[in-house]
PDB file of C-alpha atoms in Angstrom:
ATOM      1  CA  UNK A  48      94.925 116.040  10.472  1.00 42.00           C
ATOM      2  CA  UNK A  49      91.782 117.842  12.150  1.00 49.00           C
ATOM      3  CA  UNK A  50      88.765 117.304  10.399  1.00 49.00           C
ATOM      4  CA  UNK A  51      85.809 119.837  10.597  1.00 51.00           C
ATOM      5  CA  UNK A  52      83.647 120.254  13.809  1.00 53.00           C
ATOM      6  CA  UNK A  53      80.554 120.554  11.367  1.00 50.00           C
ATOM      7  CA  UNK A  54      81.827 117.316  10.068  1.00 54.00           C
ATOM      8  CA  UNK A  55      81.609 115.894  13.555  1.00 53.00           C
ATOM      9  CA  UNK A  56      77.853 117.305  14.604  1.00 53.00           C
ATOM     10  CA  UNK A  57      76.186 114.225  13.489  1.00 56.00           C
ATOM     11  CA  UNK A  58      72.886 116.344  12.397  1.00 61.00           C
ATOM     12  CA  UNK A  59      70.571 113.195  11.293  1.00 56.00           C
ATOM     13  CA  UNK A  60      67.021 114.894  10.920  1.00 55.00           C
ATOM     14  CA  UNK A  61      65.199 117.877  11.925  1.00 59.00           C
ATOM     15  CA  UNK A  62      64.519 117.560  15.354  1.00 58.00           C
ATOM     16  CA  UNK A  63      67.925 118.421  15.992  1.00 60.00           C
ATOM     17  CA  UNK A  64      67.710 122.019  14.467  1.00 66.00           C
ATOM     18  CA  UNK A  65      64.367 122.894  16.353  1.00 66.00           C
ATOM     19  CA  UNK A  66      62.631 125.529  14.694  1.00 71.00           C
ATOM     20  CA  UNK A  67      65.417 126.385  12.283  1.00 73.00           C
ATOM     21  CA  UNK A  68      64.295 125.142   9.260  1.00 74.00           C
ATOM     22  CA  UNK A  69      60.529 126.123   9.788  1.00 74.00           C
ATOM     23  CA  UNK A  70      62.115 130.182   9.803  1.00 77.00           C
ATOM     24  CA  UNK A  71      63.570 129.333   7.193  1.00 79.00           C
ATOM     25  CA  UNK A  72      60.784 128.563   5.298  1.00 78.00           C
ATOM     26  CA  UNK A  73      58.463 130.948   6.553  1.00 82.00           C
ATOM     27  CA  UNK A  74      61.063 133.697   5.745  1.00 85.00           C
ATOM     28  CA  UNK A  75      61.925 132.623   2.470  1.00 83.00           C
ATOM     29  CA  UNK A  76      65.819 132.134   3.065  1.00 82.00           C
ATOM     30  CA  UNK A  77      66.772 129.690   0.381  1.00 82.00           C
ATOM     31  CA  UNK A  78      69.993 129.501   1.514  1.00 86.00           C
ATOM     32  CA  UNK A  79      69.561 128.713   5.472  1.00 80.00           C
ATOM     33  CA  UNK A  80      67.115 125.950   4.233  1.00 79.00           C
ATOM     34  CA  UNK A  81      69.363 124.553   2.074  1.00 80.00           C
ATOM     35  CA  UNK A  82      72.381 124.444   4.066  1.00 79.00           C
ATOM     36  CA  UNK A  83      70.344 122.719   6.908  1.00 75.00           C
ATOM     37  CA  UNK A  84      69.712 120.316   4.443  1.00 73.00           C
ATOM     38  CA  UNK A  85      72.856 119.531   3.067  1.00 75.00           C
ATOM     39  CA  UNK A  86      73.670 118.993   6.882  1.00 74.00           C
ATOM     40  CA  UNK A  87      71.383 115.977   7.146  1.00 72.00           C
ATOM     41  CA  UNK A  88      73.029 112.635   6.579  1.00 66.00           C
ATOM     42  CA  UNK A  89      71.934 111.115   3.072  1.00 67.00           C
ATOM     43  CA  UNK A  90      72.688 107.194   5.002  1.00 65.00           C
ATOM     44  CA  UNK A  91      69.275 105.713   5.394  1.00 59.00           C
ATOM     45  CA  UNK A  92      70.898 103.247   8.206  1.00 61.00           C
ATOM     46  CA  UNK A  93      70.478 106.873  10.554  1.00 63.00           C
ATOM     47  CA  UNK A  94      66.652 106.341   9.911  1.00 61.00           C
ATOM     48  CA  UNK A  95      66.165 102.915   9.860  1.00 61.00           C
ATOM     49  CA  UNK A  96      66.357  99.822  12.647  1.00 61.00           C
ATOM     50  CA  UNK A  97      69.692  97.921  11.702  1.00 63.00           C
ATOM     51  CA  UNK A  98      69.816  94.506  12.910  1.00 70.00           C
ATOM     52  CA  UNK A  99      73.066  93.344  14.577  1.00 72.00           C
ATOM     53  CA  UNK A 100      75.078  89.915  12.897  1.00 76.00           C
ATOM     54  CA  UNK A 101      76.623  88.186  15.310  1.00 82.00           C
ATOM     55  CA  UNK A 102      80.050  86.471  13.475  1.00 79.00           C
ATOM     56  CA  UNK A 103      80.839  83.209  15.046  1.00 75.00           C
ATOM     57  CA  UNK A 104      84.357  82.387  15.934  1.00 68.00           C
ATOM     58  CA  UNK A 105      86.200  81.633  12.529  1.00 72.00           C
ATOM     59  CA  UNK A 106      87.840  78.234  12.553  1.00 83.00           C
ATOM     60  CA  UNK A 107      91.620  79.561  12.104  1.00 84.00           C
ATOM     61  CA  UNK A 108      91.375  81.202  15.289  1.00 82.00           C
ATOM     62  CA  UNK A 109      89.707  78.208  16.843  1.00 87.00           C
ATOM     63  CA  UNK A 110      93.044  75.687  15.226  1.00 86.00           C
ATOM     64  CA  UNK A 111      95.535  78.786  16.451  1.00 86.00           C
ATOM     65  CA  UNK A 112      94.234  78.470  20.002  1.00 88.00           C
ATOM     66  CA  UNK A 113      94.441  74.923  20.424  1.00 86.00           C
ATOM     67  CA  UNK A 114      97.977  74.513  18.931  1.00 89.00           C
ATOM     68  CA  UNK A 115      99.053  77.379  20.434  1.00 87.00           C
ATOM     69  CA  UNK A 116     100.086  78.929  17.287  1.00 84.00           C
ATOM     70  CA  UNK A 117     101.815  82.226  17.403  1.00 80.00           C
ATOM     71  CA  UNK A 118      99.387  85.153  15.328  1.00 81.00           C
ATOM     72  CA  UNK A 119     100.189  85.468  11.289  1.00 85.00           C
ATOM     73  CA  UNK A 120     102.222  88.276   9.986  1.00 87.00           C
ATOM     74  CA  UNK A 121     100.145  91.189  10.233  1.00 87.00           C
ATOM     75  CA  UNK A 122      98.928  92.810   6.927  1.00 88.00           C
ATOM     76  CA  UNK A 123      99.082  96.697   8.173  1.00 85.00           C
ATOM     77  CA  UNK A 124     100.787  98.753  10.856  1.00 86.00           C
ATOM     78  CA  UNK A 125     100.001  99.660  14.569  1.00 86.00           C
ATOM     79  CA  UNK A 126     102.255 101.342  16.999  1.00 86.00           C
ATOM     80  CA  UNK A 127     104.312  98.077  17.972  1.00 88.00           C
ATOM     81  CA  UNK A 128     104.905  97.534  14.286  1.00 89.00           C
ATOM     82  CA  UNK A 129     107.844 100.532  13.822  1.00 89.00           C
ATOM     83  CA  UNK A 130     109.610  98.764  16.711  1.00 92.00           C
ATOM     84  CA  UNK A 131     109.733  95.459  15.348  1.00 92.00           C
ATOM     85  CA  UNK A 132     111.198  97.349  12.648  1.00 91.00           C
ATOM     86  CA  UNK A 133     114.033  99.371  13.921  1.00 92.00           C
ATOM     87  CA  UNK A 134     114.666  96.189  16.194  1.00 92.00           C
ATOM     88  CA  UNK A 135     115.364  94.467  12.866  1.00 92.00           C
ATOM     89  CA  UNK A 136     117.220  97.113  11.059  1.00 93.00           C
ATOM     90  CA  UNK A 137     119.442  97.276  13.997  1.00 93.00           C
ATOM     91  CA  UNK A 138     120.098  93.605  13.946  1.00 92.00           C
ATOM     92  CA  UNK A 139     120.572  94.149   9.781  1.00 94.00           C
ATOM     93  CA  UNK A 140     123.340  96.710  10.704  1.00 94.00           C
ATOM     94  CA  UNK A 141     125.265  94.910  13.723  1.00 93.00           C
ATOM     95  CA  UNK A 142     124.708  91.086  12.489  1.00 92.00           C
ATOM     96  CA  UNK A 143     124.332  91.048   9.100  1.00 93.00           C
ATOM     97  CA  UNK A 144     121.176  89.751   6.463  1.00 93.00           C
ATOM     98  CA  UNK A 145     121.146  86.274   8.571  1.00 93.00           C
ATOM     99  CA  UNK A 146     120.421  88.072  11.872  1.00 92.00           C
ATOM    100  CA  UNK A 147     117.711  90.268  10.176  1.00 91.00           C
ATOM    101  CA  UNK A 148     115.801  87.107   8.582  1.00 92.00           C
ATOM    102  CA  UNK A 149     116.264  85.726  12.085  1.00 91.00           C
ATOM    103  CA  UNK A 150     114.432  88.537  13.635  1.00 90.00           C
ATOM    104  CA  UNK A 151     111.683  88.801  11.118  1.00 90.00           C
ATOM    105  CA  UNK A 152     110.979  85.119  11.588  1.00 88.00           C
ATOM    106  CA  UNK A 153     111.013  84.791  15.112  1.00 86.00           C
ATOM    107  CA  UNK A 154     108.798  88.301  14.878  1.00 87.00           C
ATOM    108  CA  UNK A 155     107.755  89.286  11.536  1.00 89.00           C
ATOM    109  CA  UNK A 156     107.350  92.167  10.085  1.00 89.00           C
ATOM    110  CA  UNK A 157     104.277  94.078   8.962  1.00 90.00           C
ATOM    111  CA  UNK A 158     103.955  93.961   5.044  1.00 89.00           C
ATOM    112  CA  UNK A 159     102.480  97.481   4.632  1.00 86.00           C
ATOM    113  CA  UNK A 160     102.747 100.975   6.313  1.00 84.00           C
ATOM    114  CA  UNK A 161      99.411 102.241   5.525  1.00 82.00           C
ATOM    115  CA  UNK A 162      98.209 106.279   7.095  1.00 84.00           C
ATOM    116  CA  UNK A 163      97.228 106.087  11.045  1.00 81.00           C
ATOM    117  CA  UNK A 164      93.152 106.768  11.369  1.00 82.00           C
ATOM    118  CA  UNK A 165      91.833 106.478   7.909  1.00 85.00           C
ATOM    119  CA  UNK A 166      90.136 103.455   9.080  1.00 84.00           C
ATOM    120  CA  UNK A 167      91.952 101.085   5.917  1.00 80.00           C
ATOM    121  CA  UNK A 168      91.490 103.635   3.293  1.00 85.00           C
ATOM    122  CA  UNK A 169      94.216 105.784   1.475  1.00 84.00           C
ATOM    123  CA  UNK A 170      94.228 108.878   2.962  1.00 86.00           C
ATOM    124  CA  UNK A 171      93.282 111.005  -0.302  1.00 89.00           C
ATOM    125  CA  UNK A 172      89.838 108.667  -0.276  1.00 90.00           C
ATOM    126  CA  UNK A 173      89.328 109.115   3.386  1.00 89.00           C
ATOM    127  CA  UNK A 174      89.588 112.763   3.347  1.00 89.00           C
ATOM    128  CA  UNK A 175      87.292 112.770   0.556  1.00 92.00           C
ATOM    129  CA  UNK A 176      84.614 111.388   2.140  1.00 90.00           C
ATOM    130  CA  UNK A 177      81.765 113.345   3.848  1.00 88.00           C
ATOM    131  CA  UNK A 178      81.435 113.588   7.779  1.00 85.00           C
ATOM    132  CA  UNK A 179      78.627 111.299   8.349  1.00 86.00           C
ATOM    133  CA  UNK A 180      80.323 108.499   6.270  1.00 87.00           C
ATOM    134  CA  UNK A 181      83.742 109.274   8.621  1.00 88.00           C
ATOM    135  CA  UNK A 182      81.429 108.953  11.966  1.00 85.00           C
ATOM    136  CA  UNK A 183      80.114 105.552  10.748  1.00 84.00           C
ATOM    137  CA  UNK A 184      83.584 104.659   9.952  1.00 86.00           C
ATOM    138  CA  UNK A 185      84.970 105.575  13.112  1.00 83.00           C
ATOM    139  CA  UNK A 186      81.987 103.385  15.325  1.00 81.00           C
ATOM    140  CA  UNK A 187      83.355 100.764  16.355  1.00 77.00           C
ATOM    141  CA  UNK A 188      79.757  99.266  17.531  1.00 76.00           C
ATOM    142  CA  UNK A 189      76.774  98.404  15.517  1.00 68.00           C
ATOM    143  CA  UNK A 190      74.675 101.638  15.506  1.00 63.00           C
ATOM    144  CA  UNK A 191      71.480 102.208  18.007  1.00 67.00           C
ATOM    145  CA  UNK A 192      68.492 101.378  16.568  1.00 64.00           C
ATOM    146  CA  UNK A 193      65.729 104.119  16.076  1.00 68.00           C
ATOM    147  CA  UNK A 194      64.286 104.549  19.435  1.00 68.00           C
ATOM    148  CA  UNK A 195      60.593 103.170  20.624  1.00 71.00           C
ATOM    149  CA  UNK A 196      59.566 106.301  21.519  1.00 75.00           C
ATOM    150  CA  UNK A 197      60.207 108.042  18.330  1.00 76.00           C
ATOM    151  CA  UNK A 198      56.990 109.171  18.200  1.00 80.00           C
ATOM    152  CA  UNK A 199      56.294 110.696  21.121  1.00 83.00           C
ATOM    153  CA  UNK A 200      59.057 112.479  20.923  1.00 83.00           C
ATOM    154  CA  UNK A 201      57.729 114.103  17.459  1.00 83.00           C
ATOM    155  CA  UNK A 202      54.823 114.765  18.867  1.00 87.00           C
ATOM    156  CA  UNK A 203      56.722 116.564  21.875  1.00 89.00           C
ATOM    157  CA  UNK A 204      58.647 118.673  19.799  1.00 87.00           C
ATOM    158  CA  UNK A 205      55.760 119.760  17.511  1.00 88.00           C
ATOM    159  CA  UNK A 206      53.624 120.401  21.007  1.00 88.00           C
ATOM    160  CA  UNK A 207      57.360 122.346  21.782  1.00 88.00           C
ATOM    161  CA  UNK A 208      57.078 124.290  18.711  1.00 87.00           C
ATOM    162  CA  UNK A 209      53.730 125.353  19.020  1.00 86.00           C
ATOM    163  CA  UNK A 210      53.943 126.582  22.343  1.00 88.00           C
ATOM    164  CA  UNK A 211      56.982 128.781  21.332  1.00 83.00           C
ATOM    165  CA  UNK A 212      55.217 130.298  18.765  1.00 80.00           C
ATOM    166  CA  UNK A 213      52.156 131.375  20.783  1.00 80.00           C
ATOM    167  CA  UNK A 214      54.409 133.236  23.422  1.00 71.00           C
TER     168      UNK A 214
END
């Protein structure tokens, strides 16, 4: 499903709208203001530093490595997973329910088939949500922090401003 490009603009403060929202309140539009508003993200982690956990290697996969264990059944669906499955409905068909437990143990099957690009979530939720909680779903990093020169770049875009308005 295509979601919104407006959903996708990842507007986190005013700097981003230039002198927009300054019209609009000089001009009295009510409405412009407060649809550049409603644009802004309401997720103070867009605003504020964020610092990065590093997870250490869990001990199951540490044990699976050195025994050379073969991965657990996997919980929800990829792309491989609807192979494994016709490969074991075919051998259901041809060789019978022994031949199908035989496949799924030797390569088991997935135990859900869950929507593609929700990021874990039922689909009504995910579509539900706003567009700045879909971007942070959909990083699969830890976010920048807020840059050094945050400042100077206010300052820029004020000095910015104020030269537009005296030409």
């Amino acid at each position: 499903m295509q979601v919104h490009t407006l959903d996708k603009a990842g507007i986190i403060n005013e700097l981003q709208f230039g002198r927009g929202i300054s019209h609009a309140v000089e001009q009295g539009r009510r409405a412009d203001f407060s649809l550049l508003l409603a644009m802004f993200s309401a997720d103070v982690r867009d605003n504020t530093p964020v610092e990065q956990v590093e997870q250490p290697l869990t001990s199951d996969d540490i044990l699976r490595k050195r025994f050379a264990l073969q991965n657990p059944q996997a919980l929800r669906n990829d792309q491989s997973s609807y192979a494994i499955s016709a490969r074991q409905a075919d051998m259901f068909h041809h060789g019978g329910l022994a031949s199908a437990k035989l496949a799924h143990y030797l390569q088991p099957e997935v135990l859900t088939y869950l929507p593609e690009d929700t990021q874990d979530l039922p689909e009504d939720v995910y579509l539900n949500l706003s567009g700045h909680e879909r971007r942070h779903l959909a990083q699969k990093t830890a976010p920048s922090l807020i840059p050094a020169d945050l400042y100077p770049q206010l300052n820029t875009a004020w000095r910015q401003d104020q030269i537009h308005a005296q030409v």
